[in-house]
Short mmCIF file of C-alpha atoms in Angstrom, two decimals:
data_model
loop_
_atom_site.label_atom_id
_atom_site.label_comp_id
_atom_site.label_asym_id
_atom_site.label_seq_id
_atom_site.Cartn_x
_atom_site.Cartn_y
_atom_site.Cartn_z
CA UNK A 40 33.19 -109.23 83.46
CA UNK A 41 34.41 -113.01 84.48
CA UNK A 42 32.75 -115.26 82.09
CA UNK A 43 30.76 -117.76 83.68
CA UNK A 44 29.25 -119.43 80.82
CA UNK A 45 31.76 -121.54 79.43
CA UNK A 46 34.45 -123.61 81.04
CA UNK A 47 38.34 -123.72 79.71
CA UNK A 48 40.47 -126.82 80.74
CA UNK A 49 43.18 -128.41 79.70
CA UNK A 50 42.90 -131.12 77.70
CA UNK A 51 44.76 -134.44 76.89
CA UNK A 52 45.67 -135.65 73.44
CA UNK A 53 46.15 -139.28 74.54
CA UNK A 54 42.70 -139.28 75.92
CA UNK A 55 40.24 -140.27 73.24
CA UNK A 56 37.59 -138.08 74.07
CA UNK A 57 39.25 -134.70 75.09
CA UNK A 58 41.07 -135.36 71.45
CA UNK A 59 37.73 -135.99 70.07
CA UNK A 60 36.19 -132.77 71.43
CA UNK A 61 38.96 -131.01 70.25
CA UNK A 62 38.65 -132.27 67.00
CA UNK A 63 34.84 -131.83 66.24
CA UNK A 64 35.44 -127.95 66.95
CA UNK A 65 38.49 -128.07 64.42
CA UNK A 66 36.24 -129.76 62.00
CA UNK A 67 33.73 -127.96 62.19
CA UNK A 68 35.59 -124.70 61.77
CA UNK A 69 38.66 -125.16 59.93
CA UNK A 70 37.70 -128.06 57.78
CA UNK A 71 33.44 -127.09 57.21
CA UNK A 72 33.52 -123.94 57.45
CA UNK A 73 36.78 -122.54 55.89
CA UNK A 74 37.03 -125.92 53.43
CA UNK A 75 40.85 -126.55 54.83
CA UNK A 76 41.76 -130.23 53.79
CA UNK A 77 41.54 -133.02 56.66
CA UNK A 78 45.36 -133.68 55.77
CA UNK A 79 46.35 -130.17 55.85
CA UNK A 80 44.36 -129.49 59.66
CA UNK A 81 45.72 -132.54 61.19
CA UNK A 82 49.99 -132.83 61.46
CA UNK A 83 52.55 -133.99 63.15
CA UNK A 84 52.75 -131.66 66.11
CA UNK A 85 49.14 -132.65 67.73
CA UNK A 86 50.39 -135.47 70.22
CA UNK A 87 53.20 -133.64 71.77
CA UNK A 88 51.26 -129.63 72.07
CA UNK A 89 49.44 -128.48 74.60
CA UNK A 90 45.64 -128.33 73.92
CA UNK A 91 42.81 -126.34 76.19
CA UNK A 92 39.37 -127.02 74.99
CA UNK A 93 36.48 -124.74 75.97
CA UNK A 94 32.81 -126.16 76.96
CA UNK A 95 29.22 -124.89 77.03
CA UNK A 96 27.58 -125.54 80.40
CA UNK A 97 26.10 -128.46 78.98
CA UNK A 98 29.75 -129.94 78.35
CA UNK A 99 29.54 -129.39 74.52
CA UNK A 100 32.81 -128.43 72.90
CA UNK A 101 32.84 -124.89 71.62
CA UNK A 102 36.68 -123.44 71.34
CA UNK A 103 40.00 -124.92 70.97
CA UNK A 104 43.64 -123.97 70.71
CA UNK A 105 47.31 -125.48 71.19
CA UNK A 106 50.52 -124.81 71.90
CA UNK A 107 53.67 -126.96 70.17
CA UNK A 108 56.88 -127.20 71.60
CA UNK A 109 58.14 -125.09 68.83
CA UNK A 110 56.31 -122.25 70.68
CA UNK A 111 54.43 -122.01 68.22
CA UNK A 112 50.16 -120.82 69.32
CA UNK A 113 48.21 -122.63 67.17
CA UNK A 114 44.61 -123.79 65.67
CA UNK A 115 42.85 -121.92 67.59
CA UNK A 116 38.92 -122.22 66.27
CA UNK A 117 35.55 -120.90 68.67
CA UNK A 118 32.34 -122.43 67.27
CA UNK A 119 30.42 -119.84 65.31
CA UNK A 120 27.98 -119.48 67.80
CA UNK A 121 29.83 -118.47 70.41
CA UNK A 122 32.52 -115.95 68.69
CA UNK A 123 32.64 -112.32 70.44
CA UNK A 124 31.87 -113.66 73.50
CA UNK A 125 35.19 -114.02 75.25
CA UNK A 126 35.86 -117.47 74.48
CA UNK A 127 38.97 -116.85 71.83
CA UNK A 128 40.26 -114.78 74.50
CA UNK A 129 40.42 -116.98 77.05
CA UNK A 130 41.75 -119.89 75.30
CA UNK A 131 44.52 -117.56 74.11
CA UNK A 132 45.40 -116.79 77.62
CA UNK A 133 45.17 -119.80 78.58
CA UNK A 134 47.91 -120.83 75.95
CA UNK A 135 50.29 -117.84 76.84
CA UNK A 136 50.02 -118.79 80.56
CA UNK A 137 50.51 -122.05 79.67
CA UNK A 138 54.15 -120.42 77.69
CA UNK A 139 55.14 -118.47 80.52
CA UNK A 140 54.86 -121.49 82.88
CA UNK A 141 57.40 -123.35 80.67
CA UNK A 142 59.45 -120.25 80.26
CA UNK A 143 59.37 -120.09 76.82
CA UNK A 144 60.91 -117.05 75.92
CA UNK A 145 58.63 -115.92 73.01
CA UNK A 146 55.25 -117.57 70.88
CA UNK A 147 55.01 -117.17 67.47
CA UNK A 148 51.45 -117.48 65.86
CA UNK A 149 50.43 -117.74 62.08
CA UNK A 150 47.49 -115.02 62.40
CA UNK A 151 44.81 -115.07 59.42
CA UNK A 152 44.57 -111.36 58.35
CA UNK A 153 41.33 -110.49 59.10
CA UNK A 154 42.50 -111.61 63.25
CA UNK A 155 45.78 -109.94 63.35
CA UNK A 156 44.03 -106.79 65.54
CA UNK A 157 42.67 -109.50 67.54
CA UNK A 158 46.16 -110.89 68.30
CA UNK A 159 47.59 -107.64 68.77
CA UNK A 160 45.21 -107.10 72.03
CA UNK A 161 47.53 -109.34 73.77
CA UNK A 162 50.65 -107.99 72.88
CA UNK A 163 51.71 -109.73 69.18
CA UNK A 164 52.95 -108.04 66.48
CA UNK A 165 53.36 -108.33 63.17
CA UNK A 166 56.81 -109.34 60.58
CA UNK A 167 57.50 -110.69 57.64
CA UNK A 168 55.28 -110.49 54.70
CA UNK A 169 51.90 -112.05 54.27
CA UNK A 170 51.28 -115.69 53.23
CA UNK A 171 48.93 -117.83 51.55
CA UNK A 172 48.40 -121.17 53.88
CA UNK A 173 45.82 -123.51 52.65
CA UNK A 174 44.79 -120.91 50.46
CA UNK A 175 44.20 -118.16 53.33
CA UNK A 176 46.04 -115.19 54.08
CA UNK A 177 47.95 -115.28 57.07
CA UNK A 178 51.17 -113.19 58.71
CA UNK A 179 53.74 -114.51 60.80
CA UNK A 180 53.33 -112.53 64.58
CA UNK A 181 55.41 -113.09 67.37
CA UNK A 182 55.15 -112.05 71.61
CA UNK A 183 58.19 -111.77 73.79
CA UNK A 184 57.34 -113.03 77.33
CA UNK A 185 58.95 -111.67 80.43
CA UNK A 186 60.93 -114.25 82.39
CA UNK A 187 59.34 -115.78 85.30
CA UNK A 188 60.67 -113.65 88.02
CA UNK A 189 63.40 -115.86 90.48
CA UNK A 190 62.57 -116.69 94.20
CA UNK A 191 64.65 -114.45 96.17
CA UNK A 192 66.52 -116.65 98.44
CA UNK A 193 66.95 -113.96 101.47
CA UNK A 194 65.95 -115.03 104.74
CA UNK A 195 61.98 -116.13 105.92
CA UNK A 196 59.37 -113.32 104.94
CA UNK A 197 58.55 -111.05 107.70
CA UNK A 198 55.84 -112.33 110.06
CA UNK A 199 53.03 -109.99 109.81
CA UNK A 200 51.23 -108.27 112.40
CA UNK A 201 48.63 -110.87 113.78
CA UNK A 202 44.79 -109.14 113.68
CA UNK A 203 42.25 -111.41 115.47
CA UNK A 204 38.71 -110.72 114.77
CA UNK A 205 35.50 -111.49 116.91
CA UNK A 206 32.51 -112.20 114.46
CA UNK A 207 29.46 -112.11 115.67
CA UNK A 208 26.82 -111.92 112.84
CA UNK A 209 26.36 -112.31 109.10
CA UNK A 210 27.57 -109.17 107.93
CA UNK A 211 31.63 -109.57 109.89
CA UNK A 212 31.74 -112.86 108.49
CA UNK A 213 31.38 -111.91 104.91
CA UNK A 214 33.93 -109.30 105.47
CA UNK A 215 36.47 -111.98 107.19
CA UNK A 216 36.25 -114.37 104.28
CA UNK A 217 36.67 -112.08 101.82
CA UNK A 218 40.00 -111.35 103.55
CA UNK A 219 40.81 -114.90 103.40
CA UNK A 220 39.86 -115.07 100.08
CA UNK A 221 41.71 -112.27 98.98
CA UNK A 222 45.37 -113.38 100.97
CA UNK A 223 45.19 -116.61 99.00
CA UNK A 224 47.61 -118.10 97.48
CA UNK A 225 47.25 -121.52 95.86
CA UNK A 226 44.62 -122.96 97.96
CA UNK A 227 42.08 -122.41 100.22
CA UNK A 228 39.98 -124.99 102.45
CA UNK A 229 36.18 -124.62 103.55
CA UNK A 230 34.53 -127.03 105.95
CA UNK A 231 30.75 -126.22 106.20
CA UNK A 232 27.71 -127.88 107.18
CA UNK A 233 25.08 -126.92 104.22
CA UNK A 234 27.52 -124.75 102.45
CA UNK A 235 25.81 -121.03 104.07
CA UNK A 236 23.88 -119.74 101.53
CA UNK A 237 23.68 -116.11 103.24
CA UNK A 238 27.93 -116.48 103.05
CA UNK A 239 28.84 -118.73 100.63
CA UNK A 240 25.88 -117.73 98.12
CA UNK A 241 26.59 -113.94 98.85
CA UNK A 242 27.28 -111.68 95.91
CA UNK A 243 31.01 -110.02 96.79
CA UNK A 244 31.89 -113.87 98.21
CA UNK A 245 30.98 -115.64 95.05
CA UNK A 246 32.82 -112.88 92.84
CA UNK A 247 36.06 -113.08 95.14
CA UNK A 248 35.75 -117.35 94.50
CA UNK A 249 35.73 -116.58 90.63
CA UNK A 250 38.29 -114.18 90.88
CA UNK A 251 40.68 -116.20 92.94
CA UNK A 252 40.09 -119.49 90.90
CA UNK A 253 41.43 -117.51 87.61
CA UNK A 254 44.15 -115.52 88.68
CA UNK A 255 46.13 -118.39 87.07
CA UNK A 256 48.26 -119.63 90.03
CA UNK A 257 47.22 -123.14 89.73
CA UNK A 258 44.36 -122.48 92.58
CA UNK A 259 42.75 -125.30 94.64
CA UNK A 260 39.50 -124.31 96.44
CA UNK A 261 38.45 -127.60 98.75
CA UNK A 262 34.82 -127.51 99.56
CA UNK A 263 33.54 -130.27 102.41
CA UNK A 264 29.69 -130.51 102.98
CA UNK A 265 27.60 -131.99 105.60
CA UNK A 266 24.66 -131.58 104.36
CA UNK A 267 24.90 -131.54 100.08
CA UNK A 268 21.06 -131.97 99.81
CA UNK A 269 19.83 -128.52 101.25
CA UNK A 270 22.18 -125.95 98.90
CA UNK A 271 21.36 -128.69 96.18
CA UNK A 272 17.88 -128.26 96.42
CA UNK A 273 18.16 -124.55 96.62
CA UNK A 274 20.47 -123.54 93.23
CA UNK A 275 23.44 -122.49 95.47
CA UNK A 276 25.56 -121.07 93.14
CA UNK A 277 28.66 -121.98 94.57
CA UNK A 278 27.90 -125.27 93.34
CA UNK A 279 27.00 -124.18 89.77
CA UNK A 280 29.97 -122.33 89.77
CA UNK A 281 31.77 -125.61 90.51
CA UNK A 282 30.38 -127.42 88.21
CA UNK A 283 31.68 -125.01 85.23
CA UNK A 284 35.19 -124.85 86.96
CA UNK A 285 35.91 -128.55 88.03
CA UNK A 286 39.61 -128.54 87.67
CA UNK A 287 39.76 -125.31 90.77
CA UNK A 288 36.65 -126.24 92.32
CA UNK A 289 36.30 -129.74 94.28
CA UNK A 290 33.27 -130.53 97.17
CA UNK A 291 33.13 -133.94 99.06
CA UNK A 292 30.48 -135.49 101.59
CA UNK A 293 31.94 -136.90 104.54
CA UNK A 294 31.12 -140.93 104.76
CA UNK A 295 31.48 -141.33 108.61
CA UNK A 296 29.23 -140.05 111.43
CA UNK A 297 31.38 -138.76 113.50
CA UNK A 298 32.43 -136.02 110.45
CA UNK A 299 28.88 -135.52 109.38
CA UNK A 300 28.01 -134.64 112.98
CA UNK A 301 31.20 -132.56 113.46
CA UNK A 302 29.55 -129.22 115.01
CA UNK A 303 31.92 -126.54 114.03
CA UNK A 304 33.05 -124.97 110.78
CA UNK A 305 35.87 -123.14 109.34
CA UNK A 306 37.57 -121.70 106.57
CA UNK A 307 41.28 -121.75 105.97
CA UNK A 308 43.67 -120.82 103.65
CA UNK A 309 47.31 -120.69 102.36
CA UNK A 310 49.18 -118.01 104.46
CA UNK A 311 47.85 -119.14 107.79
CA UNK A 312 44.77 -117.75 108.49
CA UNK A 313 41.67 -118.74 108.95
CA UNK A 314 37.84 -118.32 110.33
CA UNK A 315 36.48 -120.87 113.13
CA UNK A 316 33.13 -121.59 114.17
CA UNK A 317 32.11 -123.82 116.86
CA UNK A 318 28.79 -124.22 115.63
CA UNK A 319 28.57 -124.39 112.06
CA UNK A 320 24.39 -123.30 112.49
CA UNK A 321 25.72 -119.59 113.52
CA UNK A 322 28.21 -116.86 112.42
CA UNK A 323 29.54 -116.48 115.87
CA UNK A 324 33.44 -117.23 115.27
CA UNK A 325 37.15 -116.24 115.53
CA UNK A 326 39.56 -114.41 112.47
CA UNK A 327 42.76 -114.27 112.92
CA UNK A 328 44.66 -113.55 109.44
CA UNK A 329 47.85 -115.03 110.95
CA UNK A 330 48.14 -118.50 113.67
CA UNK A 331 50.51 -121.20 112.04
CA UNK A 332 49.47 -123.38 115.50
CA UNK A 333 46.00 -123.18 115.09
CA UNK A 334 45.93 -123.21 111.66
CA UNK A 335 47.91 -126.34 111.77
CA UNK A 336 44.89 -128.17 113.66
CA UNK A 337 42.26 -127.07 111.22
CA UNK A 338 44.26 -127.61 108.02
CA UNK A 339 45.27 -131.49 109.41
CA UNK A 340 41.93 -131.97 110.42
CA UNK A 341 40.44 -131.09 107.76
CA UNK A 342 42.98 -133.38 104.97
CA UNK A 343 41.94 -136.36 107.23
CA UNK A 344 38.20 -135.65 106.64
CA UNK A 345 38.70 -135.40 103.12
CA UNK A 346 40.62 -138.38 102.80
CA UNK A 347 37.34 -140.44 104.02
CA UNK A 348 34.92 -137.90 102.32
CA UNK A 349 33.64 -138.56 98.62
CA UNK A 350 31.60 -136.68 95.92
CA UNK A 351 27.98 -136.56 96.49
CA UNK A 352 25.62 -137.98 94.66
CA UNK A 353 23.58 -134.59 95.01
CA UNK A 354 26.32 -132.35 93.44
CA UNK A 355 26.55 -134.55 90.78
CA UNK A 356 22.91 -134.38 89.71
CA UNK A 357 22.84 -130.80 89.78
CA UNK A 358 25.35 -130.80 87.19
CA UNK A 359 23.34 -132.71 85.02
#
């Protein structure tokens, strides 16, 4: 199940209050809880590692890790509250993506002993002998990662076989972003007048979002909304979902009349495909999973729009 209660970002150690939020969760575990001293919990390696910090829904700190140029996977601490609930886990994947990306070859971790089958889940294992570290056990465990693979440098990919698809009602639509979804890459764009609840706010849609924004590609999902007050009003969940994934997820208002009375809508992604409306009130449209001209048009369109567009003040109450 994709957790959808908690939020995991990365976090800045130059910027007072990520380093503060880190910090209260370290306190609180490490220092509180397990009676580690202050000087022994803070060190040298803090400015230069790579933190993620997890957050409640309400923005509260609640699980931290880092990982040190040394390789080294490090103080990772989950508020009591919220162990066994998938939080550990995804800060430690986080942290090994993170590894990968900088093709470190391995990460060591210092594992307390009563986490070590934890750990092991995700491929570390155990050497050396065991170890007293401000006063707690620990053992020294260590991952190999596989080499990011190497772009092959043969000629252009294949152009694939072009399908173009009429929709004409709620149902075909549904299925033709979902194919969208699913042939994304790195980012996808949606232009939409109130954000289609009976699309957008659709069951198999909404799981395809979550599952695309945390495949770990770096994913961008652009939302632009005409009309931010309606799905506001109404709980769209797109929104909420959002809200708890801000660094995938980002939704702008146009500013100018002519884009806020702009009739059609559309959906467009990485690889050339997309899903035009003319009127944005219907489901009547085109698919075509492959048109580099018309795709073109919609994609520069719709960068110019955003440029001029801004967050709305509705999207940002609802995440209050």
């Amino acid at each position: 199940m994709i957790p959808d209660n908690f939020t995991i970002d990365a976090a800045d150690w130059s910027n007072d209050a990520d380093r503060d939020a880190c910090m209260r969760v370290r306190e609180t575990v490490f220092q509180l809880e397990q009676k580690v001293p202050r000087e022994d919990e803070i060190d040298i390696f803090d400015p230069t590692a790579r933190h993620v910090l997890a957050r409640d829904l309400q923005g509260n700190p609640i699980g931290t890790g880092r990982l040190t140029t040394q390789h080294v996977i490090g103080r990772m601490a989950v508020e009591q509250a919220w162990r066994s609930r998938g939080v550990g886990a995804a800060t430690l994947q986080r942290l090994i993506e993170q590894a990968r990306a900088l093709n470190y070859p391995s990460v060591e971790l210092h594992a307390q002993t009563h986490a070590v089958a934890f750990y092991e889940k995700f491929g570390f294992a155990k050497y050396g002998d065991e170890f007293l570290e401000c006063g707690i056990a620990h053992v020294h465990m260590r991952m190999d990662l596989a080499p990011n693979p190497i772009p092959e440098r043969a000629g252009p990919s294949p152009r694939p076989d072009v399908t173009v698809v009429q929709v004409t009602d709620c149902d075909g639509a549904v299925v033709e972003t979902l194919k969208l979804i699913a042939a994304t890459r790195r980012e996808l764009c949606i232009y939409t007048r109130d954000l289609d609840a009976a699309l957008f706010d659709n069951e198999p849609v909404l799981d395809a979002l979550k599952q695309l924004s945390i495949s770990g590609r770096g994913v961008s999902i652009r939302v632009i909304v005409q009309e931010p007050r309606v799905p506001a009003q109404r709980g769209h969940r797109l929104i909420a979902l959002s809200q708890r994934m801000p660094s995938v997820f980002a939704l702008r208002t146009p500013t100018q009349d002519e884009d806020l009375h702009y009739p059609s809508a559309f959906v467009v992604n990485d690889v050339r495909g997309f899903y035009f409306r003319t009127l944005g009130s219907r489901f009547d449209g085109e698919a075509v999973n492959y048109a580099p001209g018309q795709h073109a048009q919609y994609l520069d369109f719709f960068n110019r729009v955003w440029e001029r567009s801004e967050p709305s003040e509705e999207l940002r109450q609802l995440a209050l």
